Every structure is written in structure tokens, then in C-alpha cells.
Coordinates of C-alpha atoms and ligand atoms in Angstrom, one line a residue:
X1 CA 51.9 -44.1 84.0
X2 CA 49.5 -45.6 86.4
X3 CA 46.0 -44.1 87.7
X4 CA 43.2 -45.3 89.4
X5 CA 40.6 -45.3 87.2
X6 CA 40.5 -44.5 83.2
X7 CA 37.3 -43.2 81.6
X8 CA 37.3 -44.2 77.9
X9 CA 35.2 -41.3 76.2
X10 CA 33.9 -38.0 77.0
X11 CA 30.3 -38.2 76.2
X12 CA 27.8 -37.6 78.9
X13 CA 28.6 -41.1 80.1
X14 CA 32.6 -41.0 80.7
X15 CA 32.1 -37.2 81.9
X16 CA 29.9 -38.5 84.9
X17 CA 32.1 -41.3 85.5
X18 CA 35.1 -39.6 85.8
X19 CA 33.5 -37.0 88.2
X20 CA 31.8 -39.4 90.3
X21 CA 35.2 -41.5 90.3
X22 CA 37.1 -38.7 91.6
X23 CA 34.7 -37.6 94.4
X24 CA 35.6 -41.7 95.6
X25 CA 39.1 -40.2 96.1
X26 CA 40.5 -42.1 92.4
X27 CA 43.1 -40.7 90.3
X28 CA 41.6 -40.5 87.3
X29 CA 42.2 -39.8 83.3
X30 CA 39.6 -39.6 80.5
X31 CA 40.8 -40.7 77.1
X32 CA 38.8 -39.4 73.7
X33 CA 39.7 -39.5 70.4
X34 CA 37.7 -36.4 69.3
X35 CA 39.5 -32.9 69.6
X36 CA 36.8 -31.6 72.1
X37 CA 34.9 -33.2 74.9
X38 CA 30.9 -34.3 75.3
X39 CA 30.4 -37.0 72.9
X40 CA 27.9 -36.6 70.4
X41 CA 26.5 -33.9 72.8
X42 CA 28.3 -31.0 70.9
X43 CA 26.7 -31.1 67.5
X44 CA 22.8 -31.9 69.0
X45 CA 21.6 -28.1 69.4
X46 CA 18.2 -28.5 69.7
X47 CA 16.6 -28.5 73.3
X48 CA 15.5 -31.5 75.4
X49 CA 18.7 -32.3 77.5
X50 CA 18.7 -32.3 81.5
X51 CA 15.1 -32.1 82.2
X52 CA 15.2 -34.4 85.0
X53 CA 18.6 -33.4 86.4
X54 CA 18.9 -29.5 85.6
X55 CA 15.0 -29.2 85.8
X56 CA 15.6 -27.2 82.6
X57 CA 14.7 -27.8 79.1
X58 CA 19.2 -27.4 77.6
X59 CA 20.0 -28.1 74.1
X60 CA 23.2 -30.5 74.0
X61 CA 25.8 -28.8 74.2
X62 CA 25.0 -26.7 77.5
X63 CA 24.2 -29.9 79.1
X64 CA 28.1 -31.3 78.5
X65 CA 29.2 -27.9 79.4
X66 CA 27.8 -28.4 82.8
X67 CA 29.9 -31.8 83.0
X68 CA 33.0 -30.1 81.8
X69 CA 33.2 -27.0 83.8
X70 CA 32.9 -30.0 87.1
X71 CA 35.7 -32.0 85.3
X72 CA 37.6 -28.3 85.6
X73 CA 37.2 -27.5 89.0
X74 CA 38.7 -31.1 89.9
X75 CA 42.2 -32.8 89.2
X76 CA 40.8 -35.1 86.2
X77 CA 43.1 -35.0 83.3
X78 CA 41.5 -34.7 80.3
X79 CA 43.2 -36.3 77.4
X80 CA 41.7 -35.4 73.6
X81 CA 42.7 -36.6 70.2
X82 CA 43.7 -39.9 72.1
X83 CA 42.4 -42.9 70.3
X84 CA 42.5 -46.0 72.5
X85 CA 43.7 -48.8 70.3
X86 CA 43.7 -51.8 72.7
X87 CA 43.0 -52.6 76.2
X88 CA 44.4 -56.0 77.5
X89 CA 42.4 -57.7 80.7
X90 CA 44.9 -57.0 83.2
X91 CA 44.0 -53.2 82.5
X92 CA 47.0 -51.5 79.9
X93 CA 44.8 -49.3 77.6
X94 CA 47.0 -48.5 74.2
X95 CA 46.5 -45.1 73.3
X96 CA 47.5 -42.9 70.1
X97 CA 47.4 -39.6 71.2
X98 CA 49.2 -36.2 69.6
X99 CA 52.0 -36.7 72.2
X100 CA 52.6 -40.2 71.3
X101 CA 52.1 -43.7 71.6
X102 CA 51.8 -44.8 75.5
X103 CA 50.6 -47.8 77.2
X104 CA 49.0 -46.5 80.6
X105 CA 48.0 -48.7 83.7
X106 CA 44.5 -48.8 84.7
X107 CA 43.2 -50.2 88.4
X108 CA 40.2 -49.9 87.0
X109 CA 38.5 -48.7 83.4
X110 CA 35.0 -47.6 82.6
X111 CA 34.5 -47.7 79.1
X112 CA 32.1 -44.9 77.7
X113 CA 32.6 -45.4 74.2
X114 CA 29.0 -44.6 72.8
X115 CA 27.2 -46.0 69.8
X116 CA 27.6 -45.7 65.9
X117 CA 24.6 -45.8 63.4
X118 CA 24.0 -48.4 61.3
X119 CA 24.7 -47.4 57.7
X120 CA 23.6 -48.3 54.4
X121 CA 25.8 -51.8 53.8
X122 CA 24.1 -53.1 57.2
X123 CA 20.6 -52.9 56.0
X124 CA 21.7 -53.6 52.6
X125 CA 19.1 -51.6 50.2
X126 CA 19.8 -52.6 46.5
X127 CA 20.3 -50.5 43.8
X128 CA 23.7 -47.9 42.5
X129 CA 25.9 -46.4 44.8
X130 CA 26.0 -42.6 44.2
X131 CA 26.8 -40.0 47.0
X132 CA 24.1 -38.8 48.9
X133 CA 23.3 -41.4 51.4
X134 CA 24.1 -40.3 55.2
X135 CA 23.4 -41.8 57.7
X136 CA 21.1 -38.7 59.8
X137 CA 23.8 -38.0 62.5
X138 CA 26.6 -37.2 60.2
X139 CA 23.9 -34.4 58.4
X140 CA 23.5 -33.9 62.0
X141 CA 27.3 -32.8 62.3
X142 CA 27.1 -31.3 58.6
X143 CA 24.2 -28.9 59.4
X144 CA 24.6 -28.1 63.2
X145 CA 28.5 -27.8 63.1
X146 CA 30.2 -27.4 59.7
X147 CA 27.2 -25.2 58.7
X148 CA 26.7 -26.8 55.2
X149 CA 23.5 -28.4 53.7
X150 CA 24.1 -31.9 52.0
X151 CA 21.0 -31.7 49.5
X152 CA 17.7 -30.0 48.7
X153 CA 15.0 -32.8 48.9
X154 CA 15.0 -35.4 51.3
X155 CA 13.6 -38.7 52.0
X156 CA 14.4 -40.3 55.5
X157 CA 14.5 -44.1 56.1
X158 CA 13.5 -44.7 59.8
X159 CA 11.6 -43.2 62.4
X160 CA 13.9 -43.1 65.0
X161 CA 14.9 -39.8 67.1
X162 CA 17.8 -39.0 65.4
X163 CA 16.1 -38.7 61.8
X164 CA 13.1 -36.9 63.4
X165 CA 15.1 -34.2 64.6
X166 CA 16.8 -33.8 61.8
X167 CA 13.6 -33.8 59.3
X168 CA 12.5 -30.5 61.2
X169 CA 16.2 -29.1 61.4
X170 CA 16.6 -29.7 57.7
X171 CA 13.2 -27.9 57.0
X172 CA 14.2 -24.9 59.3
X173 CA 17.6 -25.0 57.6
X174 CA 15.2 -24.9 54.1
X175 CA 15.6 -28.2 52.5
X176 CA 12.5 -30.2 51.6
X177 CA 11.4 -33.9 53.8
X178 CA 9.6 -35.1 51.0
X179 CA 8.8 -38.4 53.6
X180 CA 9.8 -40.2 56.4
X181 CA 9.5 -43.8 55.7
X182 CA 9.6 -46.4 58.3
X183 CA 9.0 -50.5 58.0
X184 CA 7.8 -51.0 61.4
X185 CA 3.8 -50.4 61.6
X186 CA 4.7 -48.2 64.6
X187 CA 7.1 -45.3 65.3
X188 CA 10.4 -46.6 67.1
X189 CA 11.4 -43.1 68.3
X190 CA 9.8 -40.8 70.9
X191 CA 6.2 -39.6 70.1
X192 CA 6.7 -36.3 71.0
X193 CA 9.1 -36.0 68.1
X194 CA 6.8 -37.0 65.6
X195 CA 4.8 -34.5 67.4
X196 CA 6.7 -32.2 67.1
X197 CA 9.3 -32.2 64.4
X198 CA 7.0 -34.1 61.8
X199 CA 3.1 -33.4 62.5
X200 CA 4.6 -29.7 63.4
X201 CA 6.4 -29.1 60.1
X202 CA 3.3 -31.0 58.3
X203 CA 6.5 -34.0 56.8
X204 CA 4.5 -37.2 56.1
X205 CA 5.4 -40.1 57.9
X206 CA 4.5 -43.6 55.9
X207 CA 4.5 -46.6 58.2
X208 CA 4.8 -49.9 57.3
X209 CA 6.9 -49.1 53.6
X210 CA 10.5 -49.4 53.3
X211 CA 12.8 -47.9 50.4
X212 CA 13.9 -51.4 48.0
X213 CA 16.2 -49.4 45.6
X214 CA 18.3 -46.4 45.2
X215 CA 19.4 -45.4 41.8
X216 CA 21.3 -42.4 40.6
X217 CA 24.9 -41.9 38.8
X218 CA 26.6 -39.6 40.6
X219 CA 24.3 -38.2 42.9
X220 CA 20.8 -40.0 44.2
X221 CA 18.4 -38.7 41.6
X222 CA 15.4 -41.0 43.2
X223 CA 14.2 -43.7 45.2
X224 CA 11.6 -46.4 45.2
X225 CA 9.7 -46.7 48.0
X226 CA 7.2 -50.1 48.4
X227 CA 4.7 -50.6 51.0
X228 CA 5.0 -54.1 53.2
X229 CA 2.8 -56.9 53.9
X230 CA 2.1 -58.4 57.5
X231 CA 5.5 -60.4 56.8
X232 CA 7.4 -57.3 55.7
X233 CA 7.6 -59.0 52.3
X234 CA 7.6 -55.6 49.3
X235 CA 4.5 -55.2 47.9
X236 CA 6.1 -54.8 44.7
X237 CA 3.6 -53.6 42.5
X238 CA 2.5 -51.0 44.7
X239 CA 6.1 -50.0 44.3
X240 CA 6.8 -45.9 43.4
X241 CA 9.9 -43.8 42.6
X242 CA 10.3 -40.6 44.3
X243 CA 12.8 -37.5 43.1
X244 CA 14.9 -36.8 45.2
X245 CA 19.0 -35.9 45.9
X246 CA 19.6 -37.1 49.3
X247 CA 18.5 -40.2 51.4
X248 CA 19.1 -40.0 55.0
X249 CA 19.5 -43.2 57.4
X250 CA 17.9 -43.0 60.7
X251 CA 18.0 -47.3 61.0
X252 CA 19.6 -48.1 64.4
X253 CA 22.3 -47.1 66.8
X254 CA 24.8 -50.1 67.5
X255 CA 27.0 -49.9 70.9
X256 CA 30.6 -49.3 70.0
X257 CA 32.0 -52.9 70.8
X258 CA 35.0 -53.4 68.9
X259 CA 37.2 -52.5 72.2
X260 CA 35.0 -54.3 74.3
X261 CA 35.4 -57.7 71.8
X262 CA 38.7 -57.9 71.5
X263 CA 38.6 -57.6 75.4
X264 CA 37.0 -60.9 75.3
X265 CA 33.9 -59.3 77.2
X266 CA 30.5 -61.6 76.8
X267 CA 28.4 -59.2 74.5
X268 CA 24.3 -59.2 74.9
X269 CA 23.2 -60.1 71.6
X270 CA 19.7 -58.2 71.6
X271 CA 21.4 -54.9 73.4
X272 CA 25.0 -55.7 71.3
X273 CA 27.0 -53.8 74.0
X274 CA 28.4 -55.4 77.4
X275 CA 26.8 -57.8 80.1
X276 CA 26.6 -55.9 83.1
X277 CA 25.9 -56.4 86.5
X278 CA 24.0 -54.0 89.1
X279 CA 27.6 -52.1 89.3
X280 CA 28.2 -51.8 85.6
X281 CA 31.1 -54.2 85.8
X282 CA 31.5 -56.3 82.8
X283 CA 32.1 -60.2 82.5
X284 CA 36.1 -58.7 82.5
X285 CA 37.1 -58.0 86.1
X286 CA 37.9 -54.5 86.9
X287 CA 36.6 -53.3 83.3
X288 CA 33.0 -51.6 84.3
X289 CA 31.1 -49.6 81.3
X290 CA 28.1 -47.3 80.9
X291 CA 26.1 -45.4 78.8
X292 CA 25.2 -46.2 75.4
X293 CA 28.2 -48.5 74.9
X294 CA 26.2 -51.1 77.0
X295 CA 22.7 -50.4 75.6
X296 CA 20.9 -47.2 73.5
X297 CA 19.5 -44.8 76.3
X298 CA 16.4 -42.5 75.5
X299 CA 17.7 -39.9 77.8
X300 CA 20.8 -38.6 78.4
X301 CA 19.9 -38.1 82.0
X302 CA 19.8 -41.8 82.5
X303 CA 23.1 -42.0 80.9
X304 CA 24.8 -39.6 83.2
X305 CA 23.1 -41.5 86.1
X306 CA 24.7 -44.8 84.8
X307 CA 28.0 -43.1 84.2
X308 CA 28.1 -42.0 88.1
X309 CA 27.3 -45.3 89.0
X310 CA 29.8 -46.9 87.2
X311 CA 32.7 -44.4 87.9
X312 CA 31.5 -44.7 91.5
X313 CA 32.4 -48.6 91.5
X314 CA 35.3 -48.6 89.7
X315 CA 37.0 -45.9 91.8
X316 CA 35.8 -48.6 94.5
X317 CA 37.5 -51.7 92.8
X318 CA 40.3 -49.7 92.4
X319 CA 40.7 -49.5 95.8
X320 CA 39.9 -53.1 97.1
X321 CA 40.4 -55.8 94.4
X322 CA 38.5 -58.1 96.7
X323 CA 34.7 -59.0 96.4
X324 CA 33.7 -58.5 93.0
X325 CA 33.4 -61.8 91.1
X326 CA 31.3 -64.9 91.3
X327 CA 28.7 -66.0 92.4
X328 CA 26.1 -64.0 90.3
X329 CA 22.1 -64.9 90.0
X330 CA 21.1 -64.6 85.9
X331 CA 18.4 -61.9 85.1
X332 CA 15.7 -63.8 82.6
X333 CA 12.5 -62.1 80.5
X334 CA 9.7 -63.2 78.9
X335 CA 8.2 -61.4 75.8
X336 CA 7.2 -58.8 75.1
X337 CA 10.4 -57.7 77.3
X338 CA 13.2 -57.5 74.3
X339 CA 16.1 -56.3 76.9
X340 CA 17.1 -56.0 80.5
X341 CA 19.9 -54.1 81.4
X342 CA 21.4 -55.3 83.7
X343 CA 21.3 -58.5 82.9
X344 CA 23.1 -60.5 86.0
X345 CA 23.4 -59.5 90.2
X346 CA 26.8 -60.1 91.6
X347 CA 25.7 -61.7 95.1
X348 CA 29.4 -61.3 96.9
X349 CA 28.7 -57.5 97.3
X350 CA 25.8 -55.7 98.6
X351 CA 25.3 -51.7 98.9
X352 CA 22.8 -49.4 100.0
X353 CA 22.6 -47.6 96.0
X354 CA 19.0 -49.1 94.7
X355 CA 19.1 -51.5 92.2
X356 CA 18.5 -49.9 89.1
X357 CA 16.7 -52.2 85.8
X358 CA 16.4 -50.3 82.5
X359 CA 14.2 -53.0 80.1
X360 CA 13.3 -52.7 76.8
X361 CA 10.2 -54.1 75.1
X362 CA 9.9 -55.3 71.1
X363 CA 6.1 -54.2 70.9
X364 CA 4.0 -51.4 71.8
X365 CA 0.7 -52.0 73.9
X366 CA -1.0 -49.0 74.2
X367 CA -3.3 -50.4 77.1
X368 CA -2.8 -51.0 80.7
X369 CA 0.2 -54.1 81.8
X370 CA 1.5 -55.4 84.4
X371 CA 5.4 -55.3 85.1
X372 CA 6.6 -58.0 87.4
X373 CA 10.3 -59.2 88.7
X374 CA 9.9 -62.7 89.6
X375 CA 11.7 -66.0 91.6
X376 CA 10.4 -69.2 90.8
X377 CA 7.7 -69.1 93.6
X378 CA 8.1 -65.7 95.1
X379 CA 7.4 -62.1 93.5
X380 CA 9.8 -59.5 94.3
X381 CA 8.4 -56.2 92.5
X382 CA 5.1 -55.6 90.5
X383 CA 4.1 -52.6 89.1
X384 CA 0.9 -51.1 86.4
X385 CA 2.2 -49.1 83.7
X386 CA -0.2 -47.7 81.5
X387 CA 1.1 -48.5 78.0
X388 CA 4.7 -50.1 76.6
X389 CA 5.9 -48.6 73.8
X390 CA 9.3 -49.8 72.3
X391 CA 10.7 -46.1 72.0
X392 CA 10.5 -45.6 75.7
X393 CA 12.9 -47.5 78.4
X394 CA 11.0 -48.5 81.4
X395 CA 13.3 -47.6 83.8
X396 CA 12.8 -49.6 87.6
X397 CA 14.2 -48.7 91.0
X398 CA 14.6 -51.3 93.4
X399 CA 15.3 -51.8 97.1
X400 CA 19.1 -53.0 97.8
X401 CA 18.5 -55.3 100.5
X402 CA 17.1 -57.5 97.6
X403 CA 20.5 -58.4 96.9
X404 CA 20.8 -60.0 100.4
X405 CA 17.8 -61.6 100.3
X406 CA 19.3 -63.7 97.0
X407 CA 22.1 -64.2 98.8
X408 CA 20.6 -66.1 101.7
X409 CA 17.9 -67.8 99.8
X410 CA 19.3 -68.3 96.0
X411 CA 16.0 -67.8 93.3
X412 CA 16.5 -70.9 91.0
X413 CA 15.2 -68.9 88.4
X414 CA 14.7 -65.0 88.5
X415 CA 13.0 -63.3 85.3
X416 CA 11.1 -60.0 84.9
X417 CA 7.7 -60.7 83.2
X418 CA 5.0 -58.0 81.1
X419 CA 1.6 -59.5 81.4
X420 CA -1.6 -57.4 79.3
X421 CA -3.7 -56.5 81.9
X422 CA -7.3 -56.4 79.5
Ligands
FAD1 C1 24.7 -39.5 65.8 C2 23.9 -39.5 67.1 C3 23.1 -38.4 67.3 C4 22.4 -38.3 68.5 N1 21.5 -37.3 68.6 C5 20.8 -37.2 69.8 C6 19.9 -36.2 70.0 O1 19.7 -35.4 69.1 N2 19.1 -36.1 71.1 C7 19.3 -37.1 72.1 O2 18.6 -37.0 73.2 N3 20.2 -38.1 71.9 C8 20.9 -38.2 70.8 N4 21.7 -39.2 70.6 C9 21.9 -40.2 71.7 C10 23.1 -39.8 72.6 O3 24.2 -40.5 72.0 C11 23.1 -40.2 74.1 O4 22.1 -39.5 74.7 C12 24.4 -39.8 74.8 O5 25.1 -38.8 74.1 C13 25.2 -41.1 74.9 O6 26.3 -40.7 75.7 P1 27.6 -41.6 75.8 O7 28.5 -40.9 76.7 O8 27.2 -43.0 76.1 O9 28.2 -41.7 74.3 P2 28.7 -40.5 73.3 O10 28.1 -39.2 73.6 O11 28.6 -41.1 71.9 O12 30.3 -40.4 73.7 C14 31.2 -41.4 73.4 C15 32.6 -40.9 73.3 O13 33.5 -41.9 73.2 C16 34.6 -41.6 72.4 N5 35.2 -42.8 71.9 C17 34.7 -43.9 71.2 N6 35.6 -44.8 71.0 C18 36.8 -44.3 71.4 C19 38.1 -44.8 71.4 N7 38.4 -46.0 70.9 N8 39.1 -44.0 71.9 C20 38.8 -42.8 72.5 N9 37.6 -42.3 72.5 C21 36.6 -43.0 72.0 C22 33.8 -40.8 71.3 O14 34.7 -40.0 70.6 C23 32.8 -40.0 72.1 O15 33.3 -38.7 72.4 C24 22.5 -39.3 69.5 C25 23.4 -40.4 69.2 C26 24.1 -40.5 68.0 C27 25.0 -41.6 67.8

């Protein structure tokens, strides 16, 4: 078997890929292991998806089910229950599947594989092991789709999205969210959900206090909960236990590598998913990726958008090996900037799509700054924003004909740059 392009995953990123792949005129097939397509999209029911592209306000699953019913009206096959095992770099993606074991060719492959969350064992809180630790998207799953309620009162380690939405759900569902407890001094998801999924629902969030043991026999009976210093060193005798039967993790979102690894792909070590460069390849020619597999998106719009533009390429390389490799100019960034994605410009192949930056930063500043893309002498794009706030990508469009302009005259050095305006 042989096809054009193969989409690994159907989650808003592999959907738009594949769709945008086949409108190059690529033969494509998207491979998921789950027995129904749209990623994580299917058990996230609440409202907020599309806003930019739909111009409406969908929950999740409406928003894949405008992906799918496009995937219908073309010739995409549409492989579920098909778990890609291994991918070798001259493109034959293993794939256990209810039909069998096959090895397909690929001219090209996006991967789309999303993102896990980190569990319990990666942040390593002390203390017994009894059942009632989740991490938040699996109550996510339990709740929204399986329509069963893990517990009665709650206590929710981190402050991210995820565990925000699902403090209000499991309050609507009527559980208890005794607290939300985060170590940072800030929130690291989106302040309109602790608008309106904590302040709302009156759940206290306690900044800057982390939980240092779990204890319980058979089931979490109670946690203790210490405040931290400047250091985030436990503040141990302002330590307290708190009753409760369930502790839900909301602690980080981790691309979903282990493919892309034992590709031999160069991994970002702050974003933990793929190098890319302005086409979404990866450091493995022919192997392009998007979506949260190469870095955690706040909105699923932007995903969608990096799916098209990476299912737009590789239908493209698929077509004319030529032209994609070396010589490539490094992206750099100075703090506060924590992440640039992407994070290297191929020089041998210029387009008229903009050139598209998502960048992260580890701090918020909730003042006026100055965002800057910078050669060693020249400046190539400067913009005001009027705060950063780790939560929130800062997405940047930029003009094409850049790329030429590196080509000709080679920056020795080319680096983004946040400077605090007051
Ligand atoms: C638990 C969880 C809950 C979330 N909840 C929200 C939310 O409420 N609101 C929000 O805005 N965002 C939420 N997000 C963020 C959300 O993931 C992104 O907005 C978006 O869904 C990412 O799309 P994606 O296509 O990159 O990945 P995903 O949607 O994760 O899709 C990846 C797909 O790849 C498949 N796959 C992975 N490995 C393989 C393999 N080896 N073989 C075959 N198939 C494979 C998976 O089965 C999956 O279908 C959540 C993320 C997670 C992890």
C-alpha cells in the first residue's frame, strides 16, 4: 500500500491536515488508534471551540464534526482503532489495526499525535498510593462520556485549563472543589477560566501552595497542602490536611514523542515535541507534524491552522522530493521568551503563505512590552503588546518575502527579543 500523504491522528490537527492535503491533489490516509475520530475533541462538551474560524462559540465535539463531515465529502480514508507502532525515516508507518498488521508506504507523513498529561509519578508527590488520583482529563472522559462521577470532594493540583473546566463541571455534575491549588504565584491557564469556572462557582484558588503528601488506604481519605516560599521550598509548618476522596492532576500536557524519538527526530527540550521549520517539516525529511504534538496550543483554532499548513506541505513534498533540506537560519530568544515555535527557516524554499511564529513566555508582565524579531544589526518586526502572560501564546504573522531576504543576505544571528517597556 502506498499513498501520498499519511496523517497520524484524528484530532483537530490530523483532520485539517488530511483535508488540506487532499485539496493539493495527495492521496491520503489518516491513522488513529481510538475507535472514533477528533482527538480529545469528543469528550470536551463545554463551549469555547471555533470562535475565530466558525465565528461561533461550539463545544468540542461540534467543532470536530465540522472537520469530519469535510473528511466525508472527500476520498480520505479514514482508518480507526489503528495504532501506529513504528515509523522508519524512509516513510513505512507499522500499523496494528482490527484488519491486521500492515506496513504502508508514506511519500510523506504529518504526525498529529497530540499530547498526554503529566501524571502523578512525574511530579512525584510523596505519601501512599490509594486510588483516587486522575489526572483531570481522564475525569474529563469519566464525567462527559462514560457518565460516572469518580468521587464527592475534590482538591485540584494545578491551575491549568483542563482542571479549571473540570472544577466547574464537577460542581455542576454535584461534587464538591474543596480547592484548586497551584505552586506558581500566578495562574498558568486562561484567565477567563478562572473567571468563569472558579470565581463563578465561588471554588477557591490558593496560589503559590502545592500538595506534599497524599495519604489514604484504599481510597484518598486527605491531603496536605503547604504553602511555598520565594524558592518554592514547603513551608512546612504552615503545613494542613484537608478531607477529601479524590485528587485531581491538572500539572502539564507533554507532546506525545515516543514515535517521533524513535524516529530519531531532534526534540525541543522546553516545547518537548519536534523542531520545526516555517512548513512544519521536522529535522526527518519528508516527516512534517502539527498541533500539539509539536508544542501545547491554547486554541484549537490555531491548531487546525497548523494542521492545514502542514498537510498543505507534505502533499507538496510528496509531490517533488527536491528543495526541502539545508541550508536553514536558527531561530534564537532571549528571556522572558520560554518558546518559539518554529524554531528554524528552511532558506532553499520560499512561498507566498506568511510566516507564522507562535512564542511562549515563562513570566507574566501585566504592563506594556515590546516584541521584536531581530538580525544582528537589522530589525525585521516589532510590535507593543499590552501584557505577556504565560497562559496565552503570542501568535505573529509575518511577511514571506522575509525568507528571501535571509536568503540573499544570511543574519549571523536571528533571535526574537521581549523588552519591558516601563
Ligand atoms: C485531556 C485533555 C483535555 C483537553 N481539554 C481541552 C478543553 O477542554 N478545551 C480546550 O480548548 N482544549 C483542551 N485540550 C487541548 C486540546 O488537546 C487541543 O486543543 C487539541 O485537541 C489538540 O489537537 P491535536 O489534533 O493536536 O491532538 P488530539 O486532539 O490530542 O489528537 C491526537 C490524536 O492522535 C491519536 N494518536 C496518538 N498516538 C497515536 C498512535 N501511535 N497511533 C494512532 N493514533 C494516535 C490519538 O488517539 C488522538 O486521536 C485538552 C487536551 C487534553 C490532553
Amino acid at each position: 500500500m502506498i499513498y501520498d500523504v499519511v496523517v497520524i491522528g484524528a484530532g483537530p490537527a490530523g483532520m485539517a491536515a488530511a483535508i488540506a492535503a487532499h485539496d493539493e491533489g495527495a492521496r491520503v490516509l489518516i491513522l488513529d488508534r481510538n475507535n472514533e475520530p477528533g482527538g480529545i475533541l469528543p469528550q470536551c462538551i463545554h463551549a469555547g471551540f471555533g470562535a475565530r474560524r466558525f465565528k461561533q462559540d461550539l463545544p468540542g465535539p461540534l467543532y470536530a464534526y465540522h472537520f469530519l463531515n469535510e473528511i466525508r465529502k472527500r476520498e480520505i480514508e479514514l482508518w480507526l482503532e489503528s495504532f501506529v507502532m513504528d515509523i522508519s525515516p524512509s516513510r513505512r508507518v507499522t500499523v496494528l489495526s482490527p484488519k491486521g498488521y500492515y506496513e504502508i508506504e508514506a511519500r510523506s507523513i504529518v504526525l498529529a499525535m497530540g499530547c498526554r498529561e503529566r501524571t502523578r509519578s512525574q511530579i512525584n508527590i510523596p505519601g501512599t498510593h490509594p486510588a483516587g488520583v486522575y489526572t483531570a482529563g481522564t475525569v474529563q472522559r469519566m464525567i462527559n462520556r462514560e457518565n460516572w462521577m469518580p468521587g464527592k470532594r475534590f482538591i485540584i493540583l494545578g491551575s491549568g485549563d483542563i482542571g479549571m473546566i473540570m472544577a466547574r463541571r464537577i460542581t455542576i455534575e454535584g461534587g464538591e472543589v474543596l480547592r484548586v491549588v497551584e505552586a506558581l504565584p500566578y495562574l498558568t491557564g486562561l484567565r477567563r477560566n478562572y473567571v468563569q469556572c472558579l470565581q463563578d462557582f465561588g471554588i477557591p484558588l490558593f496560589l503559590r501552595h502545592t500538595i506534599t503528601r497524599i495519604d489514604g488506604y484504599e481510597r484518598v481519605e486527605r491531603v496536605e497542602i503547604t504553602p511555598l516560599d520565594e524558592n518554592f521550598c514547603p513551608i512546612k509548618d504552615k503545613s494542613e490536611w484537608v478531607d477529601c476522596d479524590t485528587l485531581l492532576l491538572s500539572v502539564g500536557l507533554i507532546p506525545e514523542n515516543e514515535l517521533s524519538r524513535r524516529l530519531g527526530i531532534v526534540l525541543d527540550p522546553v516545547t518537548g515535541g519536534p523542531v520545526v521549520d516555517q512548513f512544519s517539516q521536522t529535522s526527518v525529511y519528508g516527516i512534517f507534524a502539527a498541533g500539539n504534538v509539536v508544542h501545547i496550543y491554547d486554541l484549537v483554532d490555531d491548531v487546525s491552522d497548523h494542521g492545514e499548513l502542514a498537510g498543505r506541505f507534505a502533499a507538496r513534498f510528496a509531490k517533488n522530493l527536491a528543495l526541502w533540506s539545508e541550508p536553514s537560519l536558527s531561530i534564537g530568544w532571549n528571556f522572558p521568551l520560554r518558546s518559539v515555535v518554529p524554531q528554524k527557516i528552511l532558506l532553499s524554499k520560499t512561498t507566498e503563505e506568511p510566516l507564522s511564529f507562535f512564542l511562549r513566555v515563562h513570566t507574566p508582565w501585566e504592563s506594556s512590552v515590546t516584541l521584536s524579531l531581530r538580525g544582528e544589526d537589522s530589525l525585521f518586526f516589532q510590535k507593543k503588546l499590552p501584557y505577556v502572560r504565560p497562559a496565552e501564546m503570542i501568535s505573529v504573522s509575518l511577511d514571506p518575502s522575509l525568507v528571501q531576504t535571509w536568503k540573499n543576505h544570511p543574519p549571523s544571528r536571528l533571535f526574537w527579543e521581549i523588552t519591558y517597556d516601563s
